[in-house]
Amino acid sequence: MPSMDNLQIDLVAASRKGEALRFELANDFFCSLDQDEICGGEVFVELRVRDLTEGCFQLDFSIRGHVIVTCDRCLEELRREIDVRDSVKVTEYETEDPDVKYMTGKNGLYDISWDVYEMTELSLPIQRVHPDGECDEDMLSCLGSCRA
């Protein structure tokens, strides 16, 4: 697994190369972020960086794999498959455009960590439950007795 420093991308160099950047992210990635939604998983990220104009880039993401979240019904771990394709525009200059992110990284680097997390988390359904019959029966019994 790459270190978090490897997710600091030099957008100018990446756009010049024209090659896709590939990352394999596992449990450590999700645990290192300040978030509570995703407990772990394994995702494969492919990133292509295109130079749109001077100092403005488009980042095209493809994210596949699985994540572990908590089942809303029984509170046990639930594995959800992920397949996301999305883009982000990033600029070196401050902008009022809410659809364009400002690159605040040091030395012209842009950290893609939060973009990867947001795209992954937003691809999940609002209600996250096991298929019928797969929830923890002990927990369901306990919850049922609390309702009475």
PDB file of C-alpha atoms in Angstrom:
ATOM      1  CA  MET A   1       0.000   0.000   0.000  1.00  0.00           C
ATOM      2  CA  PRO A   2       1.331   3.467  -0.808  1.00  0.00           C
ATOM      3  CA  SER A   3       1.982   5.911   1.982  1.00  0.00           C
ATOM      4  CA  MET A   4      -0.245   8.950   2.296  1.00  0.00           C
ATOM      5  CA  ASP A   5       2.642  10.964   0.814  1.00  0.00           C
ATOM      6  CA  ASN A   6       2.203   9.020  -2.437  1.00  0.00           C
ATOM      7  CA  LEU A   7      -1.281  10.515  -2.707  1.00  0.00           C
ATOM      8  CA  GLN A   8       0.294  13.967  -3.039  1.00  0.00           C
ATOM      9  CA  ILE A   9       0.241  14.392  -6.819  1.00  0.00           C
ATOM     10  CA  ASP A  10       2.371  16.795  -8.844  1.00  0.00           C
ATOM     11  CA  LEU A  11      -0.360  17.741 -11.316  1.00  0.00           C
ATOM     12  CA  VAL A  12       1.975  19.451 -13.790  1.00  0.00           C
ATOM     13  CA  ALA A  13       4.253  16.419 -14.040  1.00  0.00           C
ATOM     14  CA  ALA A  14       1.324  13.985 -14.136  1.00  0.00           C
ATOM     15  CA  SER A  15      -0.403  15.881 -16.944  1.00  0.00           C
ATOM     16  CA  ARG A  16       2.812  16.005 -18.996  1.00  0.00           C
ATOM     17  CA  LYS A  17       3.370  12.244 -18.683  1.00  0.00           C
ATOM     18  CA  GLY A  18      -0.162  11.527 -19.818  1.00  0.00           C
ATOM     19  CA  GLU A  19      -0.059   8.130 -18.131  1.00  0.00           C
ATOM     20  CA  ALA A  20      -2.597   6.842 -15.649  1.00  0.00           C
ATOM     21  CA  LEU A  21      -1.487   6.784 -12.028  1.00  0.00           C
ATOM     22  CA  ARG A  22      -2.572   3.686 -10.110  1.00  0.00           C
ATOM     23  CA  PHE A  23      -2.995   3.216  -6.376  1.00  0.00           C
ATOM     24  CA  GLU A  24      -4.132   0.334  -4.212  1.00  0.00           C
ATOM     25  CA  LEU A  25      -5.673   1.573  -0.970  1.00  0.00           C
ATOM     26  CA  ALA A  26      -6.582  -0.666   1.960  1.00  0.00           C
ATOM     27  CA  ASN A  27      -7.770  -0.443   5.573  1.00  0.00           C
ATOM     28  CA  ASP A  28      -4.914   1.863   6.609  1.00  0.00           C
ATOM     29  CA  PHE A  29      -6.083   4.499   4.134  1.00  0.00           C
ATOM     30  CA  PHE A  30      -9.615   4.660   5.540  1.00  0.00           C
ATOM     31  CA  CYS A  31      -8.390   4.541   9.156  1.00  0.00           C
ATOM     32  CA  SER A  32      -5.995   7.440   8.566  1.00  0.00           C
ATOM     33  CA  LEU A  33      -8.796   9.804   7.506  1.00  0.00           C
ATOM     34  CA  ASP A  34     -10.901  11.789   9.959  1.00  0.00           C
ATOM     35  CA  GLN A  35     -14.164   9.976   9.148  1.00  0.00           C
ATOM     36  CA  ASP A  36     -16.522   7.406  10.675  1.00  0.00           C
ATOM     37  CA  GLU A  37     -18.471   6.045   7.701  1.00  0.00           C
ATOM     38  CA  ILE A  38     -16.065   3.546   6.149  1.00  0.00           C
ATOM     39  CA  CYS A  39     -14.427   0.997   8.471  1.00  0.00           C
ATOM     40  CA  GLY A  40     -12.030  -0.445   5.912  1.00  0.00           C
ATOM     41  CA  GLY A  41     -11.817  -2.016   2.513  1.00  0.00           C
ATOM     42  CA  GLU A  42      -9.658  -2.362  -0.544  1.00  0.00           C
ATOM     43  CA  VAL A  43     -10.017  -0.033  -3.510  1.00  0.00           C
ATOM     44  CA  PHE A  44      -8.045   0.364  -6.686  1.00  0.00           C
ATOM     45  CA  VAL A  45      -7.746   3.922  -7.974  1.00  0.00           C
ATOM     46  CA  GLU A  46      -6.782   4.929 -11.484  1.00  0.00           C
ATOM     47  CA  LEU A  47      -6.150   8.631 -12.006  1.00  0.00           C
ATOM     48  CA  ARG A  48      -5.597  10.547 -15.216  1.00  0.00           C
ATOM     49  CA  VAL A  49      -4.590  14.201 -15.046  1.00  0.00           C
ATOM     50  CA  ARG A  50      -5.293  16.544 -17.945  1.00  0.00           C
ATOM     51  CA  ASP A  51      -4.040  20.111 -18.278  1.00  0.00           C
ATOM     52  CA  LEU A  52      -7.075  22.257 -19.178  1.00  0.00           C
ATOM     53  CA  THR A  53      -5.475  25.700 -19.116  1.00  0.00           C
ATOM     54  CA  GLU A  54      -2.465  27.247 -17.433  1.00  0.00           C
ATOM     55  CA  GLY A  55      -2.756  26.232 -13.783  1.00  0.00           C
ATOM     56  CA  CYS A  56      -6.071  24.379 -14.169  1.00  0.00           C
ATOM     57  CA  PHE A  57      -6.339  20.589 -14.305  1.00  0.00           C
ATOM     58  CA  GLN A  58      -8.998  17.946 -14.656  1.00  0.00           C
ATOM     59  CA  LEU A  59      -8.543  14.790 -12.601  1.00  0.00           C
ATOM     60  CA  ASP A  60     -10.444  11.776 -13.930  1.00  0.00           C
ATOM     61  CA  PHE A  61     -10.888   9.044 -11.325  1.00  0.00           C
ATOM     62  CA  SER A  62     -11.874   5.406 -11.661  1.00  0.00           C
ATOM     63  CA  ILE A  63     -12.324   3.704  -8.282  1.00  0.00           C
ATOM     64  CA  ARG A  64     -13.158   0.003  -7.935  1.00  0.00           C
ATOM     65  CA  GLY A  65     -13.116  -2.493  -5.125  1.00  0.00           C
ATOM     66  CA  HIS A  66     -15.013  -2.865  -1.879  1.00  0.00           C
ATOM     67  CA  VAL A  67     -15.456  -1.078   1.417  1.00  0.00           C
ATOM     68  CA  ILE A  68     -16.629  -2.190   4.834  1.00  0.00           C
ATOM     69  CA  VAL A  69     -19.411  -0.153   6.456  1.00  0.00           C
ATOM     70  CA  THR A  70     -21.754  -0.755   9.378  1.00  0.00           C
ATOM     71  CA  CYS A  71     -25.134  -2.347   8.661  1.00  0.00           C
ATOM     72  CA  ASP A  72     -27.892   0.099   9.644  1.00  0.00           C
ATOM     73  CA  ARG A  73     -30.097  -2.785  10.809  1.00  0.00           C
ATOM     74  CA  CYS A  74     -27.851  -5.078  12.889  1.00  0.00           C
ATOM     75  CA  LEU A  75     -24.713  -2.905  13.344  1.00  0.00           C
ATOM     76  CA  GLU A  76     -22.389  -5.645  12.050  1.00  0.00           C
ATOM     77  CA  GLU A  77     -19.850  -5.139   9.283  1.00  0.00           C
ATOM     78  CA  LEU A  78     -21.212  -5.035   5.750  1.00  0.00           C
ATOM     79  CA  ARG A  79     -19.158  -5.330   2.574  1.00  0.00           C
ATOM     80  CA  ARG A  80     -20.229  -3.049  -0.302  1.00  0.00           C
ATOM     81  CA  GLU A  81     -18.791  -3.188  -3.813  1.00  0.00           C
ATOM     82  CA  ILE A  82     -17.571   0.111  -5.291  1.00  0.00           C
ATOM     83  CA  ASP A  83     -17.357   1.163  -8.945  1.00  0.00           C
ATOM     84  CA  VAL A  84     -17.035   4.930  -9.361  1.00  0.00           C
ATOM     85  CA  ARG A  85     -16.036   7.182 -12.228  1.00  0.00           C
ATOM     86  CA  ASP A  86     -15.885  10.895 -11.523  1.00  0.00           C
ATOM     87  CA  SER A  87     -13.880  14.038 -12.269  1.00  0.00           C
ATOM     88  CA  VAL A  88     -12.566  16.963 -10.278  1.00  0.00           C
ATOM     89  CA  LYS A  89     -11.254  20.290 -11.542  1.00  0.00           C
ATOM     90  CA  VAL A  90      -8.342  21.772  -9.613  1.00  0.00           C
ATOM     91  CA  THR A  91      -6.678  25.155 -10.021  1.00  0.00           C
ATOM     92  CA  GLU A  92      -3.533  26.762  -8.670  1.00  0.00           C
ATOM     93  CA  TYR A  93      -5.428  30.052  -8.290  1.00  0.00           C
ATOM     94  CA  GLU A  94      -8.123  30.968  -5.803  1.00  0.00           C
ATOM     95  CA  THR A  95     -11.558  30.865  -7.382  1.00  0.00           C
ATOM     96  CA  GLU A  96     -15.169  31.562  -6.460  1.00  0.00           C
ATOM     97  CA  ASP A  97     -16.355  28.659  -8.636  1.00  0.00           C
ATOM     98  CA  PRO A  98     -17.787  25.991  -6.272  1.00  0.00           C
ATOM     99  CA  ASP A  99     -17.102  23.282  -8.875  1.00  0.00           C
ATOM    100  CA  VAL A 100     -13.354  23.951  -8.933  1.00  0.00           C
ATOM    101  CA  LYS A 101     -11.034  23.051  -6.057  1.00  0.00           C
ATOM    102  CA  TYR A 102      -8.135  25.244  -5.059  1.00  0.00           C
ATOM    103  CA  MET A 103      -4.771  23.505  -4.835  1.00  0.00           C
ATOM    104  CA  THR A 104      -3.426  24.459  -1.427  1.00  0.00           C
ATOM    105  CA  GLY A 105      -0.680  21.831  -1.324  1.00  0.00           C
ATOM    106  CA  LYS A 106       2.976  22.603  -0.897  1.00  0.00           C
ATOM    107  CA  ASN A 107       5.361  22.639  -3.863  1.00  0.00           C
ATOM    108  CA  GLY A 108       2.574  22.369  -6.432  1.00  0.00           C
ATOM    109  CA  LEU A 109       1.306  19.091  -5.004  1.00  0.00           C
ATOM    110  CA  TYR A 110      -2.358  18.163  -4.696  1.00  0.00           C
ATOM    111  CA  ASP A 111      -3.578  15.608  -2.147  1.00  0.00           C
ATOM    112  CA  ILE A 112      -6.187  13.287  -3.702  1.00  0.00           C
ATOM    113  CA  SER A 113      -6.984  11.470  -0.423  1.00  0.00           C
ATOM    114  CA  TRP A 114     -10.186  13.315   0.397  1.00  0.00           C
ATOM    115  CA  ASP A 115     -11.396  13.223  -3.219  1.00  0.00           C
ATOM    116  CA  VAL A 116     -11.025   9.440  -3.261  1.00  0.00           C
ATOM    117  CA  TYR A 117     -12.814   9.130   0.076  1.00  0.00           C
ATOM    118  CA  GLU A 118     -15.682  11.456  -0.906  1.00  0.00           C
ATOM    119  CA  MET A 119     -16.284   9.725  -4.225  1.00  0.00           C
ATOM    120  CA  THR A 120     -16.244   6.336  -2.542  1.00  0.00           C
ATOM    121  CA  GLU A 121     -18.536   7.364   0.318  1.00  0.00           C
ATOM    122  CA  LEU A 122     -20.996   9.184  -1.953  1.00  0.00           C
ATOM    123  CA  SER A 123     -21.306   6.095  -4.168  1.00  0.00           C
ATOM    124  CA  LEU A 124     -22.743   4.115  -1.250  1.00  0.00           C
ATOM    125  CA  PRO A 125     -26.511   3.832  -0.825  1.00  0.00           C
ATOM    126  CA  ILE A 126     -28.118   5.945   1.891  1.00  0.00           C
ATOM    127  CA  GLN A 127     -29.479   2.853   3.623  1.00  0.00           C
ATOM    128  CA  ARG A 128     -26.795   0.234   4.157  1.00  0.00           C
ATOM    129  CA  VAL A 129     -28.230  -3.120   5.199  1.00  0.00           C
ATOM    130  CA  HIS A 130     -27.473  -6.785   4.687  1.00  0.00           C
ATOM    131  CA  PRO A 131     -29.743  -8.664   2.286  1.00  0.00           C
ATOM    132  CA  ASP A 132     -32.736 -10.271   4.028  1.00  0.00           C
ATOM    133  CA  GLY A 133     -31.656 -13.169   6.205  1.00  0.00           C
ATOM    134  CA  GLU A 134     -27.988 -12.129   6.486  1.00  0.00           C
ATOM    135  CA  CYS A 135     -28.185  -9.781   9.494  1.00  0.00           C
ATOM    136  CA  ASP A 136     -26.919 -10.888  12.901  1.00  0.00           C
ATOM    137  CA  GLU A 137     -29.929 -12.750  14.372  1.00  0.00           C
ATOM    138  CA  ASP A 138     -28.815 -12.165  17.986  1.00  0.00           C
ATOM    139  CA  MET A 139     -28.738  -8.408  17.430  1.00  0.00           C
ATOM    140  CA  LEU A 140     -32.111  -8.425  15.673  1.00  0.00           C
ATOM    141  CA  SER A 141     -33.588 -10.389  18.607  1.00  0.00           C
ATOM    142  CA  CYS A 142     -32.143  -7.921  21.075  1.00  0.00           C
ATOM    143  CA  LEU A 143     -33.498  -4.973  19.109  1.00  0.00           C
ATOM    144  CA  GLY A 144     -36.898  -6.681  18.821  1.00  0.00           C
ATOM    145  CA  SER A 145     -37.105  -7.158  22.587  1.00  0.00           C
ATOM    146  CA  CYS A 146     -36.289  -3.472  23.121  1.00  0.00           C
ATOM    147  CA  ARG A 147     -39.280  -2.405  21.006  1.00  0.00           C
ATOM    148  CA  ALA A 148     -41.791  -4.314  23.142  1.00  0.00           C
TER     149      ALA A 148
END
